[in-house]
Amino acid sequence: MKFLFTLTALSLAALGANAADFPVKDKIITIVVPFSAGGPTDRVARDLAEALRKPLGGVSVVVDNAAGAGGSIGANKVAKAAPDGYTVLLHHIGMSTMPTLVRNIPFKVESDFEYLGMINDVPMTLIAKPSMPANNFKELTAWLGQNKGKVNLGNAGIGSASHLCGLLFQNALQNEMTTVPYKGTAPAMTDLIGGQIDLMCDQTTNTSTQIEAKKVKAFAVTTSKRLSTPALKDLPTLDESGLKNFQVTIWHGLYAPKGTPADVTTKLNDALKAALKDPEFIKKQEGLGAVVVTDKRMEPAEHKKFVAAEIAKWSPVIKAAGVYAE
């Protein structure tokens, strides 16, 4: 027993020393992204990696894409990683939908991670085919009521941001539509422009260009306030259009494995907050149509509280729809 106590004490002392030295310059910090390279979340991660280097003392920060199973493969990789601060997870709204959307998830979102802080919010837009006869949201809801059972609502795939927004939209209207999943936003947008589907709800990163070019009809944004970007500034919110308290943003947050030492998570959080104030990072995020977080959700405790509230919001919507990610 005495030997075990001494060994444990030595191990804890070594861990404390390592934590105090974090980050070591010749080690690499890896941001795991649970989606393929080139998508919106990957872009956020690569921009953040660059912005984190300076506040972390010039240490190398790289991105590792580990896609699949609704984002749970990459998340599980981090949950099982060494809790030393050198492997972190950057995930989006999927952190709040995985517990319900993914069968037999091998980790617990609320207890198997150290929450490090939120990064940004990406607004969504409700758009329709160019031949849609409705010209405002009131006319659109009337048209949807007249065509119950005939409306095709496209999305970028089961569990995607556009799928989740579409589920919430149907739930808010109490109007069930035919959900048409695609393998990505690009083919869904092509069919929307061509009139093969009627509606879609997707991120501003994917819709702003099409709205500005008038290739689709835009009806509303899903934020609590109107957006200031030129292409979207005249769009009302769904809340002011009649769907009270309807708000969906595709947010991103940063996480470390459970058990990462407190002084390491503090250093990571401090670096994250510095990165979120970096003018170049802010400019890049604005270019993606994203809004960098400046509120209390930058703090780990508030980040965790926010995700818990999002889980409570999405769980009944997903269960009612009876959908699962493969």
Short mmCIF file of C-alpha atoms in Angstrom, two decimals:
data_model
loop_
_atom_site.label_atom_id
_atom_site.label_comp_id
_atom_site.label_asym_id
_atom_site.label_seq_id
_atom_site.Cartn_x
_atom_site.Cartn_y
_atom_site.Cartn_z
CA MET A 1 0.00 0.00 0.00
CA LYS A 2 2.87 2.34 0.87
CA PHE A 3 4.51 1.63 -2.50
CA LEU A 4 1.26 2.29 -4.35
CA PHE A 5 0.79 5.58 -2.51
CA THR A 6 4.32 6.68 -3.37
CA LEU A 7 3.86 5.71 -7.01
CA THR A 8 0.57 7.58 -7.22
CA ALA A 9 2.10 10.65 -5.61
CA LEU A 10 4.99 10.57 -8.07
CA SER A 11 2.58 10.19 -11.00
CA LEU A 12 0.50 13.14 -9.86
CA ALA A 13 3.63 15.21 -9.34
CA ALA A 14 4.78 14.40 -12.87
CA LEU A 15 1.37 15.27 -14.27
CA GLY A 16 1.44 18.57 -12.40
CA ALA A 17 4.87 19.36 -13.82
CA ASN A 18 3.72 18.58 -17.34
CA ALA A 19 0.61 20.71 -16.88
CA ALA A 20 2.71 23.61 -15.62
CA ASP A 21 4.90 23.41 -18.73
CA PHE A 22 1.97 23.22 -21.16
CA PRO A 23 2.29 23.68 -24.05
CA VAL A 24 5.74 22.29 -24.80
CA LYS A 25 7.05 23.91 -27.99
CA ASP A 26 8.26 20.72 -29.66
CA LYS A 27 4.85 19.05 -29.24
CA ILE A 28 1.88 19.47 -31.59
CA ILE A 29 -1.67 20.35 -30.58
CA THR A 30 -4.19 18.52 -32.77
CA ILE A 31 -7.69 19.84 -33.38
CA VAL A 32 -9.88 16.89 -34.36
CA VAL A 33 -12.73 17.79 -36.73
CA PRO A 34 -15.40 15.07 -37.01
CA PHE A 35 -16.21 15.97 -40.62
CA SER A 36 -14.49 15.87 -44.01
CA ALA A 37 -11.93 18.44 -45.11
CA GLY A 38 -13.22 21.43 -47.05
CA GLY A 39 -16.57 21.86 -45.29
CA PRO A 40 -17.65 24.82 -43.12
CA THR A 41 -16.56 23.21 -39.82
CA ASP A 42 -13.17 22.29 -41.28
CA ARG A 43 -12.73 25.90 -42.41
CA VAL A 44 -13.50 27.16 -38.91
CA ALA A 45 -10.99 24.72 -37.42
CA ARG A 46 -8.19 25.73 -39.81
CA ASP A 47 -8.79 29.42 -39.19
CA LEU A 48 -8.82 28.80 -35.43
CA ALA A 49 -5.64 26.68 -35.59
CA GLU A 50 -3.82 29.62 -37.14
CA ALA A 51 -5.22 32.09 -34.60
CA LEU A 52 -4.29 29.87 -31.62
CA ARG A 53 -0.59 29.60 -32.43
CA LYS A 54 0.41 33.01 -31.09
CA PRO A 55 -1.44 32.89 -27.74
CA LEU A 56 -0.10 29.34 -27.25
CA GLY A 57 3.46 30.54 -27.57
CA GLY A 58 4.05 29.60 -31.19
CA VAL A 59 3.33 25.87 -30.75
CA SER A 60 2.20 24.01 -33.90
CA VAL A 61 -1.58 23.49 -34.15
CA VAL A 62 -2.83 21.08 -36.82
CA VAL A 63 -6.24 19.78 -37.96
CA ASP A 64 -7.13 16.08 -38.12
CA ASN A 65 -10.33 15.15 -40.00
CA ALA A 66 -12.04 12.06 -38.56
CA ALA A 67 -15.45 11.95 -40.25
CA GLY A 68 -18.36 9.55 -39.94
CA ALA A 69 -21.36 8.40 -37.87
CA GLY A 70 -22.93 11.83 -37.47
CA GLY A 71 -19.72 13.31 -36.08
CA SER A 72 -19.37 10.71 -33.32
CA ILE A 73 -16.20 9.01 -34.67
CA GLY A 74 -14.08 12.13 -34.29
CA ALA A 75 -15.69 12.98 -30.96
CA ASN A 76 -14.98 9.49 -29.61
CA LYS A 77 -11.36 9.79 -30.76
CA VAL A 78 -10.95 12.82 -28.50
CA ALA A 79 -12.96 11.35 -25.62
CA LYS A 80 -10.50 8.41 -25.57
CA ALA A 81 -7.35 10.53 -26.11
CA ALA A 82 -4.76 11.27 -23.45
CA PRO A 83 -6.07 14.11 -21.22
CA ASP A 84 -2.98 16.27 -21.65
CA GLY A 85 -4.29 19.19 -23.73
CA TYR A 86 -2.57 18.14 -26.95
CA THR A 87 -5.72 16.64 -28.51
CA VAL A 88 -8.92 18.72 -28.63
CA LEU A 89 -12.22 18.50 -30.46
CA LEU A 90 -13.89 21.18 -32.54
CA HIS A 91 -17.53 20.25 -33.07
CA HIS A 92 -20.69 22.07 -34.11
CA ILE A 93 -24.35 21.76 -33.09
CA GLY A 94 -23.88 18.00 -33.51
CA MET A 95 -22.60 17.87 -29.93
CA SER A 96 -26.18 18.48 -28.82
CA THR A 97 -27.84 16.14 -31.33
CA MET A 98 -25.52 13.10 -31.16
CA PRO A 99 -26.99 11.77 -27.89
CA THR A 100 -30.34 11.29 -29.64
CA LEU A 101 -29.34 11.01 -33.30
CA VAL A 102 -26.54 8.41 -33.08
CA ARG A 103 -27.38 4.88 -31.95
CA ASN A 104 -25.18 3.35 -29.22
CA ILE A 105 -22.97 6.42 -28.91
CA PRO A 106 -19.74 5.25 -27.17
CA PHE A 107 -19.32 8.30 -24.92
CA LYS A 108 -21.35 10.80 -22.91
CA VAL A 109 -21.40 14.32 -24.31
CA GLU A 110 -22.02 16.00 -20.96
CA SER A 111 -19.52 14.05 -18.84
CA ASP A 112 -16.70 12.73 -21.06
CA PHE A 113 -15.28 16.11 -22.11
CA GLU A 114 -13.86 19.25 -20.56
CA TYR A 115 -15.69 22.18 -22.14
CA LEU A 116 -13.28 24.89 -23.31
CA GLY A 117 -15.59 27.56 -24.75
CA MET A 118 -17.66 28.41 -27.80
CA ILE A 119 -16.30 29.87 -31.01
CA ASN A 120 -19.01 31.20 -33.31
CA ASP A 121 -22.61 31.15 -34.46
CA VAL A 122 -23.57 30.57 -38.09
CA PRO A 123 -27.07 31.81 -39.01
CA MET A 124 -29.51 29.79 -41.12
CA THR A 125 -31.82 30.96 -43.88
CA LEU A 126 -35.16 29.62 -45.09
CA ILE A 127 -35.07 29.50 -48.89
CA ALA A 128 -37.30 28.16 -51.67
CA LYS A 129 -37.22 27.28 -55.35
CA PRO A 130 -37.28 30.34 -57.65
CA SER A 131 -40.71 29.39 -59.00
CA MET A 132 -42.30 29.41 -55.54
CA PRO A 133 -45.53 31.46 -55.91
CA ALA A 134 -45.26 32.93 -52.39
CA ASN A 135 -43.36 36.21 -52.02
CA ASN A 136 -43.24 36.61 -48.24
CA PHE A 137 -43.47 34.37 -45.19
CA LYS A 138 -47.20 34.92 -44.66
CA GLU A 139 -47.89 33.84 -48.24
CA LEU A 140 -45.48 30.91 -47.81
CA THR A 141 -47.30 29.55 -44.76
CA ALA A 142 -50.59 29.85 -46.63
CA TRP A 143 -49.09 27.95 -49.59
CA LEU A 144 -47.72 25.26 -47.26
CA GLY A 145 -51.15 24.87 -45.68
CA GLN A 146 -52.77 24.47 -49.09
CA ASN A 147 -50.20 21.86 -50.15
CA LYS A 148 -49.98 19.63 -47.07
CA GLY A 149 -48.46 16.28 -47.92
CA LYS A 150 -47.07 17.56 -51.22
CA VAL A 151 -44.13 19.72 -50.09
CA ASN A 152 -40.56 18.47 -50.57
CA LEU A 153 -38.07 19.81 -48.01
CA GLY A 154 -34.46 19.18 -49.01
CA ASN A 155 -31.39 18.86 -46.78
CA ALA A 156 -27.70 18.00 -46.97
CA GLY A 157 -28.13 14.60 -45.29
CA ILE A 158 -29.47 12.98 -42.13
CA GLY A 159 -28.12 14.84 -39.11
CA SER A 160 -26.88 17.81 -41.15
CA ALA A 161 -27.56 21.39 -40.11
CA SER A 162 -30.16 21.78 -42.84
CA HIS A 163 -31.88 18.56 -41.75
CA LEU A 164 -32.11 19.73 -38.13
CA CYS A 165 -33.41 23.16 -39.10
CA GLY A 166 -36.01 21.52 -41.36
CA LEU A 167 -37.20 19.25 -38.54
CA LEU A 168 -37.63 22.19 -36.19
CA PHE A 169 -39.41 24.19 -38.89
CA GLN A 170 -41.93 21.41 -39.53
CA ASN A 171 -42.46 21.00 -35.80
CA ALA A 172 -43.05 24.73 -35.32
CA LEU A 173 -45.60 24.84 -38.16
CA GLN A 174 -47.18 21.49 -37.26
CA ASN A 175 -46.94 20.70 -40.95
CA GLU A 176 -45.28 17.42 -41.95
CA MET A 177 -43.35 17.61 -45.23
CA THR A 178 -41.51 15.04 -47.32
CA THR A 179 -37.86 15.20 -46.25
CA VAL A 180 -35.41 14.67 -49.11
CA PRO A 181 -31.84 13.98 -47.89
CA TYR A 182 -28.90 14.57 -50.25
CA LYS A 183 -25.19 13.79 -49.98
CA GLY A 184 -24.19 17.35 -49.23
CA THR A 185 -25.53 20.86 -49.75
CA ALA A 186 -24.34 21.25 -53.35
CA PRO A 187 -26.67 18.64 -54.94
CA ALA A 188 -29.56 19.80 -52.73
CA MET A 189 -29.02 23.40 -53.85
CA THR A 190 -28.87 22.33 -57.50
CA ASP A 191 -32.24 20.61 -57.22
CA LEU A 192 -33.74 23.55 -55.32
CA ILE A 193 -32.65 25.98 -58.04
CA GLY A 194 -34.02 23.56 -60.65
CA GLY A 195 -37.36 23.26 -58.83
CA GLN A 196 -37.09 19.54 -58.04
CA ILE A 197 -37.56 20.35 -54.34
CA ASP A 198 -39.57 23.17 -52.79
CA LEU A 199 -37.75 24.35 -49.66
CA MET A 200 -34.51 24.17 -47.73
CA CYS A 201 -33.15 25.67 -44.51
CA ASP A 202 -29.37 26.00 -44.59
CA GLN A 203 -26.38 27.96 -43.32
CA THR A 204 -25.61 31.43 -44.65
CA THR A 205 -22.22 30.02 -45.66
CA ASN A 206 -24.07 27.93 -48.25
CA THR A 207 -26.96 30.22 -49.22
CA SER A 208 -25.81 33.87 -49.30
CA THR A 209 -24.33 33.69 -52.81
CA GLN A 210 -27.47 32.06 -54.25
CA ILE A 211 -29.73 34.57 -52.50
CA GLU A 212 -27.69 37.53 -53.75
CA ALA A 213 -27.76 36.12 -57.30
CA LYS A 214 -31.56 35.65 -56.97
CA LYS A 215 -31.25 31.98 -57.91
CA VAL A 216 -33.48 31.09 -54.96
CA LYS A 217 -36.22 32.88 -53.02
CA ALA A 218 -35.30 33.82 -49.43
CA PHE A 219 -37.97 34.25 -46.77
CA ALA A 220 -36.32 34.59 -43.37
CA VAL A 221 -33.28 34.12 -41.16
CA THR A 222 -33.25 31.95 -38.05
CA THR A 223 -31.46 34.38 -35.72
CA SER A 224 -33.07 36.43 -32.93
CA LYS A 225 -32.20 39.66 -34.78
CA ARG A 226 -31.90 40.59 -38.44
CA LEU A 227 -28.48 40.22 -40.03
CA SER A 228 -26.41 43.17 -41.21
CA THR A 229 -24.76 41.51 -44.23
CA PRO A 230 -25.79 43.23 -47.50
CA ALA A 231 -27.34 40.16 -49.13
CA LEU A 232 -29.47 39.32 -46.08
CA LYS A 233 -30.17 42.61 -44.29
CA ASP A 234 -33.73 42.91 -45.64
CA LEU A 235 -34.77 39.42 -44.53
CA PRO A 236 -37.04 39.25 -41.46
CA THR A 237 -36.43 36.74 -38.68
CA LEU A 238 -38.74 33.76 -38.36
CA ASP A 239 -39.58 35.02 -34.86
CA GLU A 240 -40.88 38.36 -36.14
CA SER A 241 -42.61 36.52 -39.00
CA GLY A 242 -44.80 34.62 -36.54
CA LEU A 243 -42.79 31.57 -35.41
CA LYS A 244 -42.15 32.87 -31.92
CA ASN A 245 -38.82 31.96 -30.29
CA PHE A 246 -37.69 30.11 -33.41
CA GLN A 247 -33.92 30.35 -33.32
CA VAL A 248 -31.33 28.04 -34.91
CA THR A 249 -27.67 28.78 -35.32
CA ILE A 250 -24.94 26.33 -36.22
CA TRP A 251 -22.54 27.04 -33.40
CA HIS A 252 -19.05 25.63 -32.89
CA GLY A 253 -17.27 24.82 -29.62
CA LEU A 254 -13.94 23.45 -28.40
CA TYR A 255 -13.51 20.43 -26.07
CA ALA A 256 -10.74 18.44 -24.37
CA PRO A 257 -10.83 14.88 -22.99
CA LYS A 258 -12.30 14.46 -19.51
CA GLY A 259 -9.60 14.67 -16.86
CA THR A 260 -7.43 17.24 -18.61
CA PRO A 261 -5.74 19.20 -15.77
CA ALA A 262 -7.48 22.43 -14.78
CA ASP A 263 -4.44 24.64 -15.43
CA VAL A 264 -4.16 23.16 -18.94
CA THR A 265 -7.84 23.81 -19.72
CA THR A 266 -7.40 27.34 -18.34
CA LYS A 267 -4.50 27.94 -20.71
CA LEU A 268 -6.51 26.55 -23.62
CA ASN A 269 -9.49 28.73 -22.72
CA ASP A 270 -7.28 31.82 -22.40
CA ALA A 271 -5.77 31.07 -25.82
CA LEU A 272 -9.23 30.55 -27.31
CA LYS A 273 -10.48 33.89 -25.98
CA ALA A 274 -7.40 35.61 -27.41
CA ALA A 275 -8.00 33.93 -30.80
CA LEU A 276 -11.63 35.10 -30.82
CA LYS A 277 -10.39 38.69 -30.56
CA ASP A 278 -7.87 38.28 -33.39
CA PRO A 279 -8.92 40.73 -36.17
CA GLU A 280 -7.80 38.35 -38.92
CA PHE A 281 -9.80 35.46 -37.43
CA ILE A 282 -12.87 37.68 -37.08
CA LYS A 283 -12.52 38.81 -40.70
CA LYS A 284 -12.27 35.22 -41.93
CA GLN A 285 -15.33 34.19 -39.93
CA GLU A 286 -17.34 37.10 -41.27
CA GLY A 287 -16.36 35.92 -44.73
CA LEU A 288 -18.00 32.58 -43.90
CA GLY A 289 -21.16 34.34 -42.71
CA ALA A 290 -20.32 33.44 -39.09
CA VAL A 291 -20.53 35.62 -35.99
CA VAL A 292 -17.66 35.20 -33.52
CA VAL A 293 -18.83 34.63 -29.93
CA THR A 294 -18.24 37.58 -27.60
CA ASP A 295 -20.62 36.69 -24.76
CA LYS A 296 -20.27 34.56 -21.62
CA ARG A 297 -20.43 31.33 -23.66
CA MET A 298 -16.67 31.79 -24.15
CA GLU A 299 -16.37 30.52 -20.57
CA PRO A 300 -16.33 26.72 -20.03
CA ALA A 301 -19.20 26.62 -17.52
CA GLU A 302 -21.50 28.71 -19.73
CA HIS A 303 -20.51 26.69 -22.80
CA LYS A 304 -21.51 23.47 -21.00
CA LYS A 305 -24.79 25.01 -19.80
CA PHE A 306 -25.60 26.10 -23.35
CA VAL A 307 -24.97 22.63 -24.80
CA ALA A 308 -27.20 21.04 -22.13
CA ALA A 309 -30.01 23.42 -23.13
CA GLU A 310 -29.47 22.55 -26.81
CA ILE A 311 -29.67 18.82 -26.02
CA ALA A 312 -32.99 19.44 -24.28
CA LYS A 313 -34.23 21.41 -27.31
CA TRP A 314 -33.25 18.93 -30.01
CA SER A 315 -33.93 15.59 -28.31
CA PRO A 316 -37.76 15.68 -28.57
CA VAL A 317 -37.61 17.00 -32.16
CA ILE A 318 -35.33 14.17 -33.30
CA LYS A 319 -37.27 11.51 -31.37
CA ALA A 320 -40.55 12.70 -32.89
CA ALA A 321 -39.05 12.47 -36.38
CA GLY A 322 -37.69 8.97 -35.69
CA VAL A 323 -34.42 9.56 -37.57
CA TYR A 324 -30.94 8.22 -36.89
CA ALA A 325 -27.49 8.88 -38.34
CA GLU A 326 -25.58 5.94 -39.78
#
